[in-house]
Amino acid sequence: MLVTGSGGQLGLDLAELLPGRGHEVVALSRRDLDIADARAVDGAVGEHEPGVVVNAAAFTNVDLCEEETEAAYAVNALGPRNLARACEKRGASLLHVSTNYVFDGGQERPYEPFDAARPISAYGRTKLAGEEYVMRLTNRWTVVRTAGVYGQGHNFVRTMLRVAGERDVLKVKDDEFVSPTYARDLAEGIAGIIEEEGYGLYHLTNAGSCSWYEFTREIFRLSGVETELVPIPGSEYPLPAARPANGVLSALGGPTLRPWQEALADYLEREAAAGAARG
């Protein structure tokens, strides 16, 4: 297996998890391979001859995508296109990781895999374009949409814990909903899909959903943080990119992961153990 974007949260966990499941893995970070470079992608796939390529590379700074749309399109759309072409040329399968931001968030129920995609941000539009390239340019494709990923490196959980140490009161949005997803669980779910040759379109998140305020409240409860939390509407915290108010994905027809509360508790325990080990 060839894993692109191996320096990101999901890529790191994929590179650690897959060998333990008996897979030979070549893990390439952005420094090793820029997927927006078609010639480099073709060369890498030709050199390593993978049976499966897992694309975890993406331009994920949602607000910066609004300013640097061309760069976002190069990575999020043209990158998957390049991988799809290279995989089709050499008979490799391609699993591409996408996002709940392909939806506008306007409906009340969780989004099912084949609900109409209507992105409302540059990030969402470029990720949807990447999905479409993958589906059209290769036959052995899998697209896995996920949401609210946290794991190794910079993420929402670490940010909230850091900010809690700097402020007495913290305001968090309570009208945007998501299924927070632990990158390690996501990696395990992806591994299972690959091993079962489950081609097609999937939604894969930890089970259940919450607002960002509720997620933060659980982070603080599990961590023993006493900083005061105040729920606010998203209108009080405007950002350059629009977010889907309902970012919850339905796992209809696909694998399910454990509840987000269990995953968060596991993550925080691992973080505490790692911190203790570092001294």
PDB file of C-alpha atoms in Angstrom:
ATOM      1  CA  MET A   1       0.000   0.000   0.000  1.00  0.00           C
ATOM      2  CA  LEU A   2       1.138   3.519  -0.788  1.00  0.00           C
ATOM      3  CA  VAL A   3      -0.129   6.169   1.660  1.00  0.00           C
ATOM      4  CA  THR A   4       0.034   9.798   0.559  1.00  0.00           C
ATOM      5  CA  GLY A   5      -0.198  12.624   3.077  1.00  0.00           C
ATOM      6  CA  SER A   6       1.478  10.456   5.693  1.00  0.00           C
ATOM      7  CA  GLY A   7       2.519  13.507   7.732  1.00  0.00           C
ATOM      8  CA  GLY A   8      -1.089  14.435   8.561  1.00  0.00           C
ATOM      9  CA  GLN A   9      -3.268  13.184  11.387  1.00  0.00           C
ATOM     10  CA  LEU A  10      -4.889  10.340   9.451  1.00  0.00           C
ATOM     11  CA  GLY A  11      -1.763   9.552   7.452  1.00  0.00           C
ATOM     12  CA  LEU A  12       0.297   9.100  10.600  1.00  0.00           C
ATOM     13  CA  ASP A  13      -2.174   6.589  12.016  1.00  0.00           C
ATOM     14  CA  LEU A  14      -2.487   4.730   8.718  1.00  0.00           C
ATOM     15  CA  ALA A  15       1.294   4.412   8.460  1.00  0.00           C
ATOM     16  CA  GLU A  16       1.438   3.017  12.002  1.00  0.00           C
ATOM     17  CA  LEU A  17      -1.617   0.761  11.803  1.00  0.00           C
ATOM     18  CA  LEU A  18      -1.411  -0.919   8.401  1.00  0.00           C
ATOM     19  CA  PRO A  19       1.916  -2.757   8.886  1.00  0.00           C
ATOM     20  CA  GLY A  20       0.515  -4.308  12.059  1.00  0.00           C
ATOM     21  CA  ARG A  21      -2.303  -5.772   9.963  1.00  0.00           C
ATOM     22  CA  GLY A  22       0.176  -7.464   7.649  1.00  0.00           C
ATOM     23  CA  HIS A  23       0.400  -4.858   4.896  1.00  0.00           C
ATOM     24  CA  GLU A  24       3.605  -3.639   3.307  1.00  0.00           C
ATOM     25  CA  VAL A  25       3.414   0.153   3.391  1.00  0.00           C
ATOM     26  CA  VAL A  26       5.226   3.001   1.675  1.00  0.00           C
ATOM     27  CA  ALA A  27       4.292   6.211   3.496  1.00  0.00           C
ATOM     28  CA  LEU A  28       4.904   9.476   1.638  1.00  0.00           C
ATOM     29  CA  SER A  29       4.470  12.865   3.273  1.00  0.00           C
ATOM     30  CA  ARG A  30       3.962  16.074   1.324  1.00  0.00           C
ATOM     31  CA  ARG A  31       7.723  16.582   1.485  1.00  0.00           C
ATOM     32  CA  ASP A  32       8.174  13.200  -0.217  1.00  0.00           C
ATOM     33  CA  LEU A  33       5.407  13.593  -2.789  1.00  0.00           C
ATOM     34  CA  ASP A  34       3.379  16.607  -3.904  1.00  0.00           C
ATOM     35  CA  ILE A  35       0.245  14.976  -5.318  1.00  0.00           C
ATOM     36  CA  ALA A  36      -0.488  18.139  -7.322  1.00  0.00           C
ATOM     37  CA  ASP A  37       2.583  17.268  -9.444  1.00  0.00           C
ATOM     38  CA  ALA A  38       1.265  14.819 -12.047  1.00  0.00           C
ATOM     39  CA  ARG A  39       4.686  13.678 -13.187  1.00  0.00           C
ATOM     40  CA  ALA A  40       5.837  13.044  -9.625  1.00  0.00           C
ATOM     41  CA  VAL A  41       2.684  11.059  -8.868  1.00  0.00           C
ATOM     42  CA  ASP A  42       3.091   8.923 -11.970  1.00  0.00           C
ATOM     43  CA  GLY A  43       6.718   8.301 -11.054  1.00  0.00           C
ATOM     44  CA  ALA A  44       5.940   7.335  -7.459  1.00  0.00           C
ATOM     45  CA  VAL A  45       3.177   4.902  -8.405  1.00  0.00           C
ATOM     46  CA  GLY A  46       5.394   3.443 -11.126  1.00  0.00           C
ATOM     47  CA  GLU A  47       8.340   3.052  -8.775  1.00  0.00           C
ATOM     48  CA  HIS A  48       6.553   1.463  -5.832  1.00  0.00           C
ATOM     49  CA  GLU A  49       3.932  -0.531  -7.805  1.00  0.00           C
ATOM     50  CA  PRO A  50       1.315  -0.549  -5.018  1.00  0.00           C
ATOM     51  CA  GLY A  51      -1.782  -2.696  -5.127  1.00  0.00           C
ATOM     52  CA  VAL A  52      -3.644   0.052  -3.267  1.00  0.00           C
ATOM     53  CA  VAL A  53      -3.069   3.797  -2.942  1.00  0.00           C
ATOM     54  CA  VAL A  54      -4.638   5.553   0.053  1.00  0.00           C
ATOM     55  CA  ASN A  55      -4.860   9.306  -0.446  1.00  0.00           C
ATOM     56  CA  ALA A  56      -4.840  11.076   2.914  1.00  0.00           C
ATOM     57  CA  ALA A  57      -3.250  14.228   1.467  1.00  0.00           C
ATOM     58  CA  ALA A  58      -5.339  17.404   1.429  1.00  0.00           C
ATOM     59  CA  PHE A  59      -5.320  21.186   1.791  1.00  0.00           C
ATOM     60  CA  THR A  60      -7.389  21.214   4.999  1.00  0.00           C
ATOM     61  CA  ASN A  61      -7.176  24.811   6.222  1.00  0.00           C
ATOM     62  CA  VAL A  62     -10.809  25.610   5.484  1.00  0.00           C
ATOM     63  CA  ASP A  63     -10.524  29.378   5.847  1.00  0.00           C
ATOM     64  CA  LEU A  64      -7.252  29.673   3.943  1.00  0.00           C
ATOM     65  CA  CYS A  65      -8.887  27.808   1.041  1.00  0.00           C
ATOM     66  CA  GLU A  66     -11.073  30.889   0.539  1.00  0.00           C
ATOM     67  CA  GLU A  67      -7.957  32.997  -0.086  1.00  0.00           C
ATOM     68  CA  GLU A  68      -5.775  30.408  -1.813  1.00  0.00           C
ATOM     69  CA  THR A  69      -8.407  28.664  -3.926  1.00  0.00           C
ATOM     70  CA  GLU A  70      -5.988  27.805  -6.725  1.00  0.00           C
ATOM     71  CA  ALA A  71      -3.603  26.083  -4.317  1.00  0.00           C
ATOM     72  CA  ALA A  72      -6.518  24.277  -2.655  1.00  0.00           C
ATOM     73  CA  TYR A  73      -7.795  23.098  -6.049  1.00  0.00           C
ATOM     74  CA  ALA A  74      -4.347  21.850  -6.998  1.00  0.00           C
ATOM     75  CA  VAL A  75      -4.131  19.597  -3.933  1.00  0.00           C
ATOM     76  CA  ASN A  76      -7.776  18.701  -3.307  1.00  0.00           C
ATOM     77  CA  ALA A  77      -8.923  18.242  -6.902  1.00  0.00           C
ATOM     78  CA  LEU A  78      -5.963  17.863  -9.258  1.00  0.00           C
ATOM     79  CA  GLY A  79      -4.070  15.705  -6.748  1.00  0.00           C
ATOM     80  CA  PRO A  80      -6.772  13.014  -6.677  1.00  0.00           C
ATOM     81  CA  ARG A  81      -7.037  13.322 -10.469  1.00  0.00           C
ATOM     82  CA  ASN A  82      -3.320  12.598 -10.807  1.00  0.00           C
ATOM     83  CA  LEU A  83      -3.556   9.634  -8.456  1.00  0.00           C
ATOM     84  CA  ALA A  84      -6.612   8.255 -10.250  1.00  0.00           C
ATOM     85  CA  ARG A  85      -4.874   8.395 -13.617  1.00  0.00           C
ATOM     86  CA  ALA A  86      -1.723   6.748 -12.286  1.00  0.00           C
ATOM     87  CA  CYS A  87      -3.714   4.014 -10.521  1.00  0.00           C
ATOM     88  CA  GLU A  88      -5.843   3.277 -13.583  1.00  0.00           C
ATOM     89  CA  LYS A  89      -2.715   3.113 -15.731  1.00  0.00           C
ATOM     90  CA  ARG A  90      -1.129   0.464 -13.499  1.00  0.00           C
ATOM     91  CA  GLY A  91      -4.140  -1.450 -12.229  1.00  0.00           C
ATOM     92  CA  ALA A  92      -3.954  -0.225  -8.637  1.00  0.00           C
ATOM     93  CA  SER A  93      -6.965   0.496  -6.445  1.00  0.00           C
ATOM     94  CA  LEU A  94      -7.446   4.011  -5.061  1.00  0.00           C
ATOM     95  CA  LEU A  95      -9.043   4.928  -1.734  1.00  0.00           C
ATOM     96  CA  HIS A  96      -9.565   8.671  -1.457  1.00  0.00           C
ATOM     97  CA  VAL A  97     -10.475  10.435   1.783  1.00  0.00           C
ATOM     98  CA  SER A  98     -13.032  13.244   1.541  1.00  0.00           C
ATOM     99  CA  THR A  99     -15.179  15.349   3.852  1.00  0.00           C
ATOM    100  CA  ASN A 100     -18.636  16.269   5.130  1.00  0.00           C
ATOM    101  CA  TYR A 101     -17.979  19.769   3.747  1.00  0.00           C
ATOM    102  CA  VAL A 102     -19.270  18.579   0.356  1.00  0.00           C
ATOM    103  CA  PHE A 103     -22.766  19.151   1.861  1.00  0.00           C
ATOM    104  CA  ASP A 104     -24.441  22.469   2.637  1.00  0.00           C
ATOM    105  CA  GLY A 105     -25.703  21.395   6.078  1.00  0.00           C
ATOM    106  CA  GLY A 106     -29.256  22.506   5.393  1.00  0.00           C
ATOM    107  CA  GLN A 107     -31.147  19.280   6.014  1.00  0.00           C
ATOM    108  CA  GLU A 108     -32.197  18.003   9.420  1.00  0.00           C
ATOM    109  CA  ARG A 109     -31.240  14.328   9.208  1.00  0.00           C
ATOM    110  CA  PRO A 110     -27.690  12.971   8.864  1.00  0.00           C
ATOM    111  CA  TYR A 111     -26.371  12.995   5.308  1.00  0.00           C
ATOM    112  CA  GLU A 112     -26.396   9.643   3.521  1.00  0.00           C
ATOM    113  CA  PRO A 113     -23.693   8.764   0.960  1.00  0.00           C
ATOM    114  CA  PHE A 114     -25.778   9.520  -2.120  1.00  0.00           C
ATOM    115  CA  ASP A 115     -27.513  12.673  -0.916  1.00  0.00           C
ATOM    116  CA  ALA A 116     -26.916  15.583  -3.269  1.00  0.00           C
ATOM    117  CA  ALA A 117     -23.627  17.351  -2.600  1.00  0.00           C
ATOM    118  CA  ARG A 118     -23.915  21.145  -2.362  1.00  0.00           C
ATOM    119  CA  PRO A 119     -20.694  22.607  -0.949  1.00  0.00           C
ATOM    120  CA  ILE A 120     -20.786  26.143   0.448  1.00  0.00           C
ATOM    121  CA  SER A 121     -17.040  26.795   0.765  1.00  0.00           C
ATOM    122  CA  ALA A 122     -13.966  26.664  -1.449  1.00  0.00           C
ATOM    123  CA  TYR A 123     -12.714  23.741   0.627  1.00  0.00           C
ATOM    124  CA  GLY A 124     -15.942  21.823   0.027  1.00  0.00           C
ATOM    125  CA  ARG A 125     -15.980  22.615  -3.690  1.00  0.00           C
ATOM    126  CA  THR A 126     -12.397  21.516  -4.240  1.00  0.00           C
ATOM    127  CA  LYS A 127     -12.894  18.307  -2.240  1.00  0.00           C
ATOM    128  CA  LEU A 128     -16.021  17.482  -4.233  1.00  0.00           C
ATOM    129  CA  ALA A 129     -14.088  18.032  -7.463  1.00  0.00           C
ATOM    130  CA  GLY A 130     -11.480  15.574  -6.192  1.00  0.00           C
ATOM    131  CA  GLU A 131     -14.172  12.969  -5.522  1.00  0.00           C
ATOM    132  CA  GLU A 132     -15.560  13.380  -9.031  1.00  0.00           C
ATOM    133  CA  TYR A 133     -12.160  12.954 -10.667  1.00  0.00           C
ATOM    134  CA  VAL A 134     -11.581   9.748  -8.705  1.00  0.00           C
ATOM    135  CA  MET A 135     -14.992   8.301  -9.630  1.00  0.00           C
ATOM    136  CA  ARG A 136     -14.629   9.144 -13.315  1.00  0.00           C
ATOM    137  CA  LEU A 137     -10.998   8.350 -14.033  1.00  0.00           C
ATOM    138  CA  THR A 138     -10.520   4.961 -12.415  1.00  0.00           C
ATOM    139  CA  ASN A 139     -12.691   1.880 -12.032  1.00  0.00           C
ATOM    140  CA  ARG A 140     -11.338   0.481  -8.748  1.00  0.00           C
ATOM    141  CA  TRP A 141     -12.168   3.431  -6.499  1.00  0.00           C
ATOM    142  CA  THR A 142     -13.328   4.003  -2.943  1.00  0.00           C
ATOM    143  CA  VAL A 143     -14.270   7.413  -1.527  1.00  0.00           C
ATOM    144  CA  VAL A 144     -14.500   7.720   2.259  1.00  0.00           C
ATOM    145  CA  ARG A 145     -16.050  10.893   3.630  1.00  0.00           C
ATOM    146  CA  THR A 146     -15.367  11.723   7.253  1.00  0.00           C
ATOM    147  CA  ALA A 147     -15.690  14.677   9.657  1.00  0.00           C
ATOM    148  CA  GLY A 148     -14.177  16.392  12.695  1.00  0.00           C
ATOM    149  CA  VAL A 149     -10.952  14.383  12.669  1.00  0.00           C
ATOM    150  CA  TYR A 150      -8.508  14.646  15.565  1.00  0.00           C
ATOM    151  CA  GLY A 151      -5.375  12.647  16.320  1.00  0.00           C
ATOM    152  CA  GLN A 152      -1.646  13.276  16.282  1.00  0.00           C
ATOM    153  CA  GLY A 153      -0.576  16.842  15.608  1.00  0.00           C
ATOM    154  CA  HIS A 154      -2.595  20.062  15.593  1.00  0.00           C
ATOM    155  CA  ASN A 155      -6.314  19.464  16.190  1.00  0.00           C
ATOM    156  CA  PHE A 156      -9.457  20.825  17.863  1.00  0.00           C
ATOM    157  CA  VAL A 157      -9.014  18.855  21.103  1.00  0.00           C
ATOM    158  CA  ARG A 158      -5.485  20.083  21.719  1.00  0.00           C
ATOM    159  CA  THR A 159      -6.470  23.626  20.780  1.00  0.00           C
ATOM    160  CA  MET A 160      -9.352  23.715  23.269  1.00  0.00           C
ATOM    161  CA  LEU A 161      -7.173  22.356  26.073  1.00  0.00           C
ATOM    162  CA  ARG A 162      -4.464  24.907  25.289  1.00  0.00           C
ATOM    163  CA  VAL A 163      -6.900  27.825  25.151  1.00  0.00           C
ATOM    164  CA  ALA A 164      -8.526  26.659  28.412  1.00  0.00           C
ATOM    165  CA  GLY A 165      -5.207  27.267  30.130  1.00  0.00           C
ATOM    166  CA  GLU A 166      -5.136  30.835  28.847  1.00  0.00           C
ATOM    167  CA  ARG A 167      -8.700  32.002  29.571  1.00  0.00           C
ATOM    168  CA  ASP A 168     -11.232  31.950  32.385  1.00  0.00           C
ATOM    169  CA  VAL A 169     -14.198  31.876  29.999  1.00  0.00           C
ATOM    170  CA  LEU A 170     -14.400  30.220  26.588  1.00  0.00           C
ATOM    171  CA  LYS A 171     -17.172  30.702  24.013  1.00  0.00           C
ATOM    172  CA  VAL A 172     -17.888  27.813  21.626  1.00  0.00           C
ATOM    173  CA  LYS A 173     -20.463  27.407  18.856  1.00  0.00           C
ATOM    174  CA  ASP A 174     -23.538  25.409  19.793  1.00  0.00           C
ATOM    175  CA  ASP A 175     -25.442  25.459  16.495  1.00  0.00           C
ATOM    176  CA  GLU A 176     -23.057  23.490  14.270  1.00  0.00           C
ATOM    177  CA  PHE A 177     -23.193  19.720  14.598  1.00  0.00           C
ATOM    178  CA  VAL A 178     -20.671  17.030  13.723  1.00  0.00           C
ATOM    179  CA  SER A 179     -19.538  13.518  14.597  1.00  0.00           C
ATOM    180  CA  PRO A 180     -16.030  13.994  16.059  1.00  0.00           C
ATOM    181  CA  THR A 181     -13.786  11.260  14.679  1.00  0.00           C
ATOM    182  CA  TYR A 182     -10.619   9.838  16.211  1.00  0.00           C
ATOM    183  CA  ALA A 183      -8.028   9.378  13.454  1.00  0.00           C
ATOM    184  CA  ARG A 184      -6.967   5.987  14.822  1.00  0.00           C
ATOM    185  CA  ASP A 185     -10.542   4.676  14.601  1.00  0.00           C
ATOM    186  CA  LEU A 186     -10.872   6.141  11.113  1.00  0.00           C
ATOM    187  CA  ALA A 187      -7.652   4.412  10.042  1.00  0.00           C
ATOM    188  CA  GLU A 188      -8.949   1.088  11.337  1.00  0.00           C
ATOM    189  CA  GLY A 189     -12.223   1.559   9.473  1.00  0.00           C
ATOM    190  CA  ILE A 190     -10.371   2.387   6.260  1.00  0.00           C
ATOM    191  CA  ALA A 191      -8.150  -0.676   6.671  1.00  0.00           C
ATOM    192  CA  GLY A 192     -11.245  -2.842   7.005  1.00  0.00           C
ATOM    193  CA  ILE A 193     -12.806  -1.408   3.853  1.00  0.00           C
ATOM    194  CA  ILE A 194      -9.612  -2.048   1.894  1.00  0.00           C
ATOM    195  CA  GLU A 195      -9.228  -5.596   3.188  1.00  0.00           C
ATOM    196  CA  GLU A 196     -12.814  -6.413   2.198  1.00  0.00           C
ATOM    197  CA  GLU A 197     -12.314  -4.780  -1.224  1.00  0.00           C
ATOM    198  CA  GLY A 198     -15.267  -2.574  -0.461  1.00  0.00           C
ATOM    199  CA  TYR A 199     -15.258  -0.312  -3.481  1.00  0.00           C
ATOM    200  CA  GLY A 200     -17.716   2.578  -3.591  1.00  0.00           C
ATOM    201  CA  LEU A 201     -18.771   5.594  -1.551  1.00  0.00           C
ATOM    202  CA  TYR A 202     -18.742   5.495   2.260  1.00  0.00           C
ATOM    203  CA  HIS A 203     -19.398   7.759   5.229  1.00  0.00           C
ATOM    204  CA  LEU A 204     -17.116   6.877   8.122  1.00  0.00           C
ATOM    205  CA  THR A 205     -17.141   8.713  11.460  1.00  0.00           C
ATOM    206  CA  ASN A 206     -17.378   7.806  15.110  1.00  0.00           C
ATOM    207  CA  ALA A 207     -21.005   7.088  16.030  1.00  0.00           C
ATOM    208  CA  GLY A 208     -23.283   9.772  17.439  1.00  0.00           C
ATOM    209  CA  SER A 209     -23.126  13.531  17.047  1.00  0.00           C
ATOM    210  CA  CYS A 210     -22.821  16.745  19.040  1.00  0.00           C
ATOM    211  CA  SER A 211     -22.319  20.466  18.684  1.00  0.00           C
ATOM    212  CA  TRP A 212     -18.828  21.893  18.966  1.00  0.00           C
ATOM    213  CA  TYR A 213     -19.872  23.244  22.381  1.00  0.00           C
ATOM    214  CA  GLU A 214     -20.967  19.773  23.537  1.00  0.00           C
ATOM    215  CA  PHE A 215     -17.750  18.272  22.204  1.00  0.00           C
ATOM    216  CA  THR A 216     -15.684  20.833  24.116  1.00  0.00           C
ATOM    217  CA  ARG A 217     -17.721  20.251  27.271  1.00  0.00           C
ATOM    218  CA  GLU A 218     -16.910  16.528  27.113  1.00  0.00           C
ATOM    219  CA  ILE A 219     -13.225  17.256  26.452  1.00  0.00           C
ATOM    220  CA  PHE A 220     -13.101  19.430  29.573  1.00  0.00           C
ATOM    221  CA  ARG A 221     -15.093  16.950  31.679  1.00  0.00           C
ATOM    222  CA  LEU A 222     -12.778  14.077  30.832  1.00  0.00           C
ATOM    223  CA  SER A 223      -9.687  16.244  31.331  1.00  0.00           C
ATOM    224  CA  GLY A 224     -10.812  17.829  34.617  1.00  0.00           C
ATOM    225  CA  VAL A 225     -10.728  21.323  33.124  1.00  0.00           C
ATOM    226  CA  GLU A 226     -12.824  23.903  34.996  1.00  0.00           C
ATOM    227  CA  THR A 227     -12.736  26.770  32.498  1.00  0.00           C
ATOM    228  CA  GLU A 228     -16.237  28.214  32.075  1.00  0.00           C
ATOM    229  CA  LEU A 229     -17.855  27.316  28.753  1.00  0.00           C
ATOM    230  CA  VAL A 230     -20.460  29.556  27.133  1.00  0.00           C
ATOM    231  CA  PRO A 231     -22.535  28.312  24.153  1.00  0.00           C
ATOM    232  CA  ILE A 232     -22.906  30.843  21.333  1.00  0.00           C
ATOM    233  CA  PRO A 233     -24.421  30.845  17.826  1.00  0.00           C
ATOM    234  CA  GLY A 234     -22.007  30.670  14.909  1.00  0.00           C
ATOM    235  CA  SER A 235     -23.117  34.169  13.895  1.00  0.00           C
ATOM    236  CA  GLU A 236     -21.199  35.527  16.878  1.00  0.00           C
ATOM    237  CA  TYR A 237     -17.991  33.955  15.612  1.00  0.00           C
ATOM    238  CA  PRO A 238     -17.812  34.763  11.881  1.00  0.00           C
ATOM    239  CA  LEU A 239     -15.116  33.062   9.814  1.00  0.00           C
ATOM    240  CA  PRO A 240     -14.036  33.486   6.173  1.00  0.00           C
ATOM    241  CA  ALA A 241     -15.450  30.097   5.099  1.00  0.00           C
ATOM    242  CA  ALA A 242     -19.046  28.997   5.621  1.00  0.00           C
ATOM    243  CA  ARG A 243     -19.518  25.791   7.612  1.00  0.00           C
ATOM    244  CA  PRO A 244     -22.390  23.303   7.245  1.00  0.00           C
ATOM    245  CA  ALA A 245     -24.700  23.705  10.248  1.00  0.00           C
ATOM    246  CA  ASN A 246     -25.474  20.008  10.039  1.00  0.00           C
ATOM    247  CA  GLY A 247     -22.217  18.216   9.318  1.00  0.00           C
ATOM    248  CA  VAL A 248     -23.404  14.825  10.555  1.00  0.00           C
ATOM    249  CA  LEU A 249     -22.856  11.857   8.223  1.00  0.00           C
ATOM    250  CA  SER A 250     -24.948   8.682   8.140  1.00  0.00           C
ATOM    251  CA  ALA A 251     -23.000   5.408   7.903  1.00  0.00           C
ATOM    252  CA  LEU A 252     -25.864   3.884   5.905  1.00  0.00           C
ATOM    253  CA  GLY A 253     -24.637   0.738   4.146  1.00  0.00           C
ATOM    254  CA  GLY A 254     -21.113   0.984   5.525  1.00  0.00           C
ATOM    255  CA  PRO A 255     -19.070   0.065   8.600  1.00  0.00           C
ATOM    256  CA  THR A 256     -19.736   1.743  11.935  1.00  0.00           C
ATOM    257  CA  LEU A 257     -17.200   3.005  14.448  1.00  0.00           C
ATOM    258  CA  ARG A 258     -17.593   3.187  18.229  1.00  0.00           C
ATOM    259  CA  PRO A 259     -19.370   6.162  19.872  1.00  0.00           C
ATOM    260  CA  TRP A 260     -17.445   9.427  19.761  1.00  0.00           C
ATOM    261  CA  GLN A 261     -17.438   9.694  23.571  1.00  0.00           C
ATOM    262  CA  GLU A 262     -15.559   6.377  23.920  1.00  0.00           C
ATOM    263  CA  ALA A 263     -13.102   7.341  21.225  1.00  0.00           C
ATOM    264  CA  LEU A 264     -12.432  10.722  22.851  1.00  0.00           C
ATOM    265  CA  ALA A 265     -11.798   9.123  26.246  1.00  0.00           C
ATOM    266  CA  ASP A 266      -9.334   6.694  24.639  1.00  0.00           C
ATOM    267  CA  TYR A 267      -7.563   9.523  22.820  1.00  0.00           C
ATOM    268  CA  LEU A 268      -7.199  11.630  25.972  1.00  0.00           C
ATOM    269  CA  GLU A 269      -5.845   8.643  27.909  1.00  0.00           C
ATOM    270  CA  ARG A 270      -3.241   8.060  25.197  1.00  0.00           C
ATOM    271  CA  GLU A 271      -2.335  11.753  25.175  1.00  0.00           C
ATOM    272  CA  ALA A 272      -1.891  11.721  28.960  1.00  0.00           C
ATOM    273  CA  ALA A 273       0.268   8.592  28.798  1.00  0.00           C
ATOM    274  CA  ALA A 274       2.396  10.075  26.022  1.00  0.00           C
ATOM    275  CA  GLY A 275       2.812  13.290  28.000  1.00  0.00           C
ATOM    276  CA  ALA A 276       3.882  11.347  31.097  1.00  0.00           C
ATOM    277  CA  ALA A 277       6.388   9.348  29.042  1.00  0.00           C
ATOM    278  CA  ARG A 278       7.913  12.565  27.697  1.00  0.00           C
ATOM    279  CA  GLY A 279       8.282  13.767  31.279  1.00  0.00           C
TER     280      GLY A 279
END
